[in-house]
PDB file of C-alpha atoms in Angstrom:
ATOM      1  CA  LEU A 162     -44.354 -19.376  29.077  1.00 70.00           C
ATOM      2  CA  SER A 163     -46.634 -21.155  26.634  1.00 77.00           C
ATOM      3  CA  VAL A 164     -50.393 -21.112  27.152  1.00 82.00           C
ATOM      4  CA  PHE A 165     -52.574 -23.798  25.601  1.00 85.00           C
ATOM      5  CA  LEU A 166     -56.301 -23.950  25.158  1.00 89.00           C
ATOM      6  CA  GLY A 167     -58.172 -26.225  27.528  1.00 89.00           C
ATOM      7  CA  LEU A 168     -61.794 -26.366  28.539  1.00 89.00           C
ATOM      8  CA  GLU A 169     -63.690 -27.081  31.709  1.00 88.00           C
ATOM      9  CA  LEU A 170     -67.274 -27.724  30.799  1.00 90.00           C
ATOM     10  CA  CYS A 171     -70.448 -28.448  32.721  1.00 89.00           C
ATOM     11  CA  PHE A 172     -73.344 -29.628  30.562  1.00 85.00           C
ATOM     12  CA  ASP A 173     -76.167 -29.495  33.067  1.00 72.00           C
ATOM     13  CA  CYS A 174     -75.115 -27.451  36.054  1.00 67.00           C
ATOM     14  CA  SER A 175     -78.084 -28.760  38.044  1.00 66.00           C
ATOM     15  CA  LEU A 176     -76.123 -32.033  37.953  1.00 69.00           C
ATOM     16  CA  PRO A 177     -72.657 -30.745  38.931  1.00 76.00           C
ATOM     17  CA  THR A 178     -70.409 -32.839  36.745  1.00 89.00           C
ATOM     18  CA  ASP A 179     -67.473 -31.064  35.142  1.00 91.00           C
ATOM     19  CA  PHE A 180     -65.291 -32.231  32.284  1.00 93.00           C
ATOM     20  CA  LEU A 181     -61.783 -31.260  31.211  1.00 93.00           C
ATOM     21  CA  VAL A 182     -61.272 -31.260  27.457  1.00 95.00           C
ATOM     22  CA  TYR A 183     -57.978 -30.982  25.575  1.00 94.00           C
ATOM     23  CA  GLY A 184     -57.324 -30.937  21.847  1.00 95.00           C
ATOM     24  CA  LEU A 185     -59.977 -28.437  20.787  1.00 94.00           C
ATOM     25  CA  ASP A 186     -59.186 -25.274  18.897  1.00 92.00           C
ATOM     26  CA  GLU A 187     -60.775 -21.843  18.767  1.00 92.00           C
ATOM     27  CA  GLU A 188     -62.618 -22.674  15.553  1.00 94.00           C
ATOM     28  CA  PHE A 189     -64.368 -25.587  17.247  1.00 95.00           C
ATOM     29  CA  LEU A 190     -65.486 -23.287  20.083  1.00 93.00           C
ATOM     30  CA  ARG A 191     -66.706 -20.627  17.635  1.00 93.00           C
ATOM     31  CA  SER A 192     -68.668 -23.255  15.708  1.00 94.00           C
ATOM     32  CA  HIS A 193     -70.261 -24.712  18.850  1.00 93.00           C
ATOM     33  CA  LYS A 194     -71.197 -21.718  20.979  1.00 87.00           C
ATOM     34  CA  PHE A 195     -73.633 -23.478  23.293  1.00 89.00           C
ATOM     35  CA  LEU A 196     -71.691 -26.517  24.428  1.00 89.00           C
ATOM     36  CA  ASN A 197     -72.964 -26.092  27.963  1.00 84.00           C
ATOM     37  CA  GLN A 198     -76.521 -26.623  26.711  1.00 88.00           C
ATOM     38  CA  MET A 199     -75.688 -30.043  25.285  1.00 90.00           C
ATOM     39  CA  ASP A 200     -75.599 -33.344  27.114  1.00 90.00           C
ATOM     40  CA  LEU A 201     -72.504 -35.535  27.328  1.00 92.00           C
ATOM     41  CA  ASP A 202     -73.549 -37.951  24.574  1.00 93.00           C
ATOM     42  CA  SER A 203     -74.287 -35.122  22.126  1.00 93.00           C
ATOM     43  CA  PHE A 204     -70.918 -33.549  22.933  1.00 95.00           C
ATOM     44  CA  LEU A 205     -69.099 -36.854  22.432  1.00 96.00           C
ATOM     45  CA  ASN A 206     -70.706 -37.124  18.987  1.00 96.00           C
ATOM     46  CA  ILE A 207     -69.140 -33.828  17.858  1.00 96.00           C
ATOM     47  CA  LEU A 208     -65.856 -34.155  19.753  1.00 95.00           C
ATOM     48  CA  PRO A 209     -62.920 -34.387  17.324  1.00 95.00           C
ATOM     49  CA  ASP A 210     -61.253 -37.811  17.265  1.00 93.00           C
ATOM     50  CA  ASP A 211     -57.963 -36.475  18.589  1.00 93.00           C
ATOM     51  CA  ALA A 212     -59.512 -34.589  21.551  1.00 96.00           C
ATOM     52  CA  LEU A 213     -59.375 -35.959  25.094  1.00 96.00           C
ATOM     53  CA  ILE A 214     -62.095 -35.759  27.739  1.00 96.00           C
ATOM     54  CA  TYR A 215     -61.558 -36.306  31.454  1.00 95.00           C
ATOM     55  CA  GLN A 216     -64.091 -36.095  34.256  1.00 94.00           C
ATOM     56  CA  ALA A 217     -62.994 -33.449  36.745  1.00 90.00           C
ATOM     57  CA  HIS A 218     -63.016 -34.246  40.477  1.00 91.00           C
ATOM     58  CA  PRO A 219     -65.414 -37.194  40.062  1.00 91.00           C
ATOM     59  CA  PHE A 220     -65.573 -38.169  43.735  1.00 91.00           C
ATOM     60  CA  ARG A 221     -66.563 -34.897  45.357  1.00 89.00           C
ATOM     61  CA  ASN A 222     -69.928 -34.826  47.098  1.00 89.00           C
ATOM     62  CA  ASN A 223     -72.963 -34.656  44.803  1.00 85.00           C
ATOM     63  CA  ILE A 224     -70.989 -35.416  41.639  1.00 87.00           C
ATOM     64  CA  HIS A 225     -72.474 -37.838  39.132  1.00 87.00           C
ATOM     65  CA  ILE A 226     -69.853 -40.430  38.208  1.00 91.00           C
ATOM     66  CA  ILE A 227     -69.729 -40.957  34.452  1.00 93.00           C
ATOM     67  CA  PRO A 228     -69.434 -44.484  32.990  1.00 95.00           C
ATOM     68  CA  PRO A 229     -65.739 -45.092  32.270  1.00 96.00           C
ATOM     69  CA  ASN A 230     -66.336 -46.093  28.648  1.00 96.00           C
ATOM     70  CA  LYS A 231     -67.338 -42.494  27.855  1.00 96.00           C
ATOM     71  CA  LEU A 232     -64.068 -41.004  29.097  1.00 96.00           C
ATOM     72  CA  PHE A 233     -60.407 -40.913  28.149  1.00 96.00           C
ATOM     73  CA  GLY A 234     -59.585 -40.409  31.797  1.00 94.00           C
ATOM     74  CA  ILE A 235     -60.353 -38.730  35.100  1.00 93.00           C
ATOM     75  CA  GLU A 236     -58.797 -36.088  37.274  1.00 91.00           C
ATOM     76  CA  ALA A 237     -57.154 -38.438  39.747  1.00 88.00           C
ATOM     77  CA  HIS A 238     -55.708 -35.587  41.750  1.00 85.00           C
ATOM     78  CA  ASN A 239     -57.461 -32.286  42.415  1.00 86.00           C
ATOM     79  CA  GLY A 240     -55.388 -29.992  44.592  1.00 80.00           C
ATOM     80  CA  ASN A 241     -58.071 -27.556  45.715  1.00 82.00           C
ATOM     81  CA  PRO A 242     -57.648 -27.338  49.501  1.00 83.00           C
ATOM     82  CA  ARG A 243     -61.248 -26.236  50.086  1.00 86.00           C
ATOM     83  CA  HIS A 244     -62.824 -29.396  48.638  1.00 83.00           C
ATOM     84  CA  ASP A 245     -62.597 -33.054  49.539  1.00 85.00           C
ATOM     85  CA  SER A 246     -62.030 -34.540  46.106  1.00 85.00           C
ATOM     86  CA  ARG A 247     -61.292 -38.012  47.507  1.00 90.00           C
ATOM     87  CA  ASN A 248     -58.215 -38.329  45.314  1.00 89.00           C
ATOM     88  CA  ASP A 249     -57.393 -41.772  46.724  1.00 89.00           C
ATOM     89  CA  ILE A 250     -60.709 -43.104  45.425  1.00 91.00           C
ATOM     90  CA  ALA A 251     -60.155 -41.376  42.068  1.00 92.00           C
ATOM     91  CA  HIS A 252     -56.746 -43.077  41.700  1.00 90.00           C
ATOM     92  CA  ALA A 253     -58.233 -46.474  42.513  1.00 91.00           C
ATOM     93  CA  TRP A 254     -61.152 -45.903  40.108  1.00 92.00           C
ATOM     94  CA  ALA A 255     -58.780 -44.927  37.289  1.00 92.00           C
ATOM     95  CA  ASP A 256     -56.675 -48.023  37.920  1.00 91.00           C
ATOM     96  CA  LYS A 257     -59.703 -50.318  38.092  1.00 94.00           C
ATOM     97  CA  PHE A 258     -61.139 -49.077  34.785  1.00 94.00           C
ATOM     98  CA  ASN A 259     -57.837 -48.395  33.019  1.00 92.00           C
ATOM     99  CA  LEU A 260     -58.545 -44.673  32.711  1.00 93.00           C
ATOM    100  CA  HIS A 261     -55.811 -42.143  32.063  1.00 92.00           C
ATOM    101  CA  LYS A 262     -55.062 -39.873  35.002  1.00 91.00           C
ATOM    102  CA  ILE A 263     -54.624 -36.129  35.084  1.00 89.00           C
ATOM    103  CA  SER A 264     -53.848 -33.794  37.947  1.00 85.00           C
ATOM    104  CA  GLY A 265     -55.066 -30.236  38.446  1.00 79.00           C
ATOM    105  CA  SER A 266     -54.499 -27.540  41.018  1.00 75.00           C
ATOM    106  CA  ASP A 267     -58.041 -26.174  40.573  1.00 77.00           C
ATOM    107  CA  PHE A 268     -56.419 -22.752  40.912  1.00 74.00           C
ATOM    108  CA  HIS A 269     -58.908 -20.172  42.181  1.00 76.00           C
ATOM    109  CA  GLN A 270     -56.853 -18.399  44.842  1.00 77.00           C
ATOM    110  CA  THR A 271     -53.162 -17.579  45.271  1.00 79.00           C
ATOM    111  CA  GLU A 272     -52.710 -20.337  47.860  1.00 78.00           C
ATOM    112  CA  ASP A 273     -53.780 -22.895  45.220  1.00 71.00           C
ATOM    113  CA  VAL A 274     -50.710 -22.431  43.001  1.00 74.00           C
ATOM    114  CA  GLY A 275     -48.651 -25.566  42.524  1.00 73.00           C
ATOM    115  CA  ARG A 276     -51.067 -27.981  44.225  1.00 76.00           C
ATOM    116  CA  GLY A 277     -51.340 -30.201  41.191  1.00 76.00           C
ATOM    117  CA  GLY A 278     -50.255 -30.644  37.614  1.00 77.00           C
ATOM    118  CA  LEU A 279     -48.234 -32.947  35.421  1.00 78.00           C
ATOM    119  CA  ILE A 280     -44.517 -33.072  34.845  1.00 76.00           C
ATOM    120  CA  LEU A 281     -43.975 -34.004  31.230  1.00 77.00           C
ATOM    121  CA  ASN A 282     -40.929 -35.838  29.939  1.00 76.00           C
ATOM    122  CA  ARG A 283     -40.662 -33.423  27.030  1.00 78.00           C
ATOM    123  CA  THR A 284     -41.332 -29.823  26.148  1.00 84.00           C
ATOM    124  CA  VAL A 285     -44.676 -29.212  24.482  1.00 87.00           C
ATOM    125  CA  LYS A 286     -44.994 -26.308  22.048  1.00 89.00           C
ATOM    126  CA  ASN A 287     -48.616 -26.516  20.906  1.00 90.00           C
ATOM    127  CA  ASN A 288     -51.985 -28.159  21.608  1.00 90.00           C
ATOM    128  CA  LYS A 289     -51.233 -31.190  19.457  1.00 92.00           C
ATOM    129  CA  GLU A 290     -48.009 -31.898  21.326  1.00 91.00           C
ATOM    130  CA  LEU A 291     -49.836 -31.502  24.635  1.00 90.00           C
ATOM    131  CA  VAL A 292     -52.506 -34.011  23.582  1.00 92.00           C
ATOM    132  CA  ASP A 293     -49.809 -36.381  22.307  1.00 91.00           C
ATOM    133  CA  ALA A 294     -48.008 -36.142  25.659  1.00 88.00           C
ATOM    134  CA  LEU A 295     -51.223 -36.811  27.586  1.00 89.00           C
ATOM    135  CA  ARG A 296     -52.021 -39.737  25.308  1.00 88.00           C
ATOM    136  CA  ALA A 297     -48.534 -41.243  25.711  1.00 84.00           C
ATOM    137  CA  ASP A 298     -49.340 -42.213  29.291  1.00 66.00           C
ATOM    138  CA  ASN A 299     -45.704 -42.042  30.324  1.00 56.00           C
ATOM    139  CA  GLU A 300     -46.111 -38.744  32.116  1.00 56.00           C
ATOM    140  CA  ARG A 301     -45.798 -38.600  35.876  1.00 57.00           C
ATOM    141  CA  LEU A 302     -48.875 -37.621  37.812  1.00 58.00           C
ATOM    142  CA  ASN A 303     -47.883 -35.067  40.366  1.00 51.00           C
ATOM    143  CA  SER A 304     -50.061 -34.558  43.383  1.00 43.00           C
ATOM    144  CA  HIS A 305     -48.164 -31.612  44.732  1.00 39.00           C
ATOM    145  CA  LEU A 306     -46.120 -29.760  42.129  1.00 37.00           C
ATOM    146  CA  THR A 307     -44.348 -27.600  44.676  1.00 35.00           C
ATOM    147  CA  ALA A 308     -42.761 -30.599  46.398  1.00 38.00           C
ATOM    148  CA  ALA A 309     -41.804 -32.272  43.130  1.00 38.00           C
ATOM    149  CA  LEU A 310     -40.091 -29.201  41.686  1.00 36.00           C
ATOM    150  CA  GLY A 311     -38.223 -28.266  44.804  1.00 36.00           C
ATOM    151  CA  LYS A 312     -38.597 -24.530  44.495  1.00 32.00           C
ATOM    152  CA  VAL A 313     -41.672 -22.999  42.939  1.00 34.00           C
ATOM    153  CA  SER A 314     -42.499 -19.374  43.453  1.00 34.00           C
ATOM    154  CA  HIS A 315     -44.798 -16.931  41.740  1.00 33.00           C
ATOM    155  CA  SER A 316     -41.878 -15.528  39.759  1.00 30.00           C
ATOM    156  CA  ARG A 317     -39.670 -18.545  38.982  1.00 31.00           C
ATOM    157  CA  ARG A 318     -40.162 -22.204  38.229  1.00 38.00           C
ATOM    158  CA  ASP A 319     -37.050 -24.381  37.982  1.00 37.00           C
ATOM    159  CA  LEU A 320     -38.025 -27.551  36.130  1.00 40.00           C
ATOM    160  CA  ASP A 321     -34.652 -29.234  35.513  1.00 41.00           C
ATOM    161  CA  GLY A 322     -35.291 -29.596  31.766  1.00 40.00           C
ATOM    162  CA  HIS A 323     -38.876 -30.832  32.026  1.00 40.00           C
ATOM    163  CA  SER A 324     -42.128 -29.116  31.161  1.00 44.00           C
ATOM    164  CA  ALA A 325     -44.946 -28.707  33.608  1.00 46.00           C
ATOM    165  CA  VAL A 326     -48.608 -28.404  32.801  1.00 48.00           C
ATOM    166  CA  PHE A 327     -50.278 -26.559  35.619  1.00 46.00           C
ATOM    167  CA  GLY A 328     -53.829 -27.411  36.523  1.00 46.00           C
ATOM    168  CA  LYS A 329     -57.061 -25.873  35.515  1.00 46.00           C
ATOM    169  CA  GLY A 330     -58.945 -22.849  36.653  1.00 42.00           C
ATOM    170  CA  LYS A 331     -62.501 -21.831  35.827  1.00 39.00           C
ATOM    171  CA  VAL A 332     -63.782 -18.886  33.904  1.00 32.00           C
ATOM    172  CA  CYS A 333     -67.520 -18.427  34.381  1.00 32.00           C
ATOM    173  CA  SER A 334     -69.554 -15.936  32.403  1.00 31.00           C
ATOM    174  CA  GLY A 335     -73.193 -15.023  32.053  1.00 28.00           C
ATOM    175  CA  HIS A 336     -76.102 -15.764  34.327  1.00 24.00           C
ATOM    176  CA  ASN A 337     -76.167 -19.424  33.336  1.00 25.00           C
ATOM    177  CA  MET A 338     -72.610 -19.931  34.619  1.00 25.00           C
ATOM    178  CA  GLN A 339     -71.192 -21.129  31.331  1.00 26.00           C
ATOM    179  CA  ARG A 340     -67.900 -22.775  32.095  1.00 26.00           C
ATOM    180  CA  TYR A 341     -65.823 -22.094  29.104  1.00 25.00           C
ATOM    181  CA  ILE A 342     -62.176 -21.768  28.483  1.00 27.00           C
ATOM    182  CA  ALA A 343     -59.917 -22.762  31.307  1.00 30.00           C
ATOM    183  CA  VAL A 344     -56.350 -21.860  30.533  1.00 31.00           C
ATOM    184  CA  ASN A 345     -53.669 -24.415  31.078  1.00 34.00           C
ATOM    185  CA  ALA A 346     -50.130 -23.128  31.071  1.00 35.00           C
ATOM    186  CA  ALA A 347     -47.041 -25.076  30.213  1.00 35.00           C
ATOM    187  CA  VAL A 348     -43.771 -23.711  31.491  1.00 33.00           C
ATOM    188  CA  GLU A 349     -40.837 -24.627  29.300  1.00 32.00           C
ATOM    189  CA  GLY A 350     -37.700 -25.835  31.019  1.00 33.00           C
TER     190      GLY A 350
END
């Protein structure tokens, strides 16, 4: 099991718009401790060139849709069964604006496991390789990882030689609900 750093970030939680960010390292996070107090444009100005930013679940109720030119992509599939993420609209939006797609399980409860993710065509061993795989755009978006893998359980994942990147989960801390590091796990085949 390899675990890679990923981030789910909300800049102004009064406007519930979340972002998924890949390609950052711990040093970046230590150097920018108050990311959640920035706005999107300020964050984009300090975002490393090789980092990727996706809008998470952009078509849920009360979500502010971000102009496509500010994003690498969007979460075209969100597997959380307790929200209507309107994944069909997200897919169409990504296609219309040529945005890269990502899929997440939005894992908050045991029943959420395997409800989204990506099946990669190669094994990724570090953050750079993960970003390269996401950038390559030849990865298969998987709307329900359990069905695609055949047998997925809490103890074993048989991937037939592929790697899987399982979707995001939130870690909230403090009274201001800072949404910091969301861990994304890649299971090596």
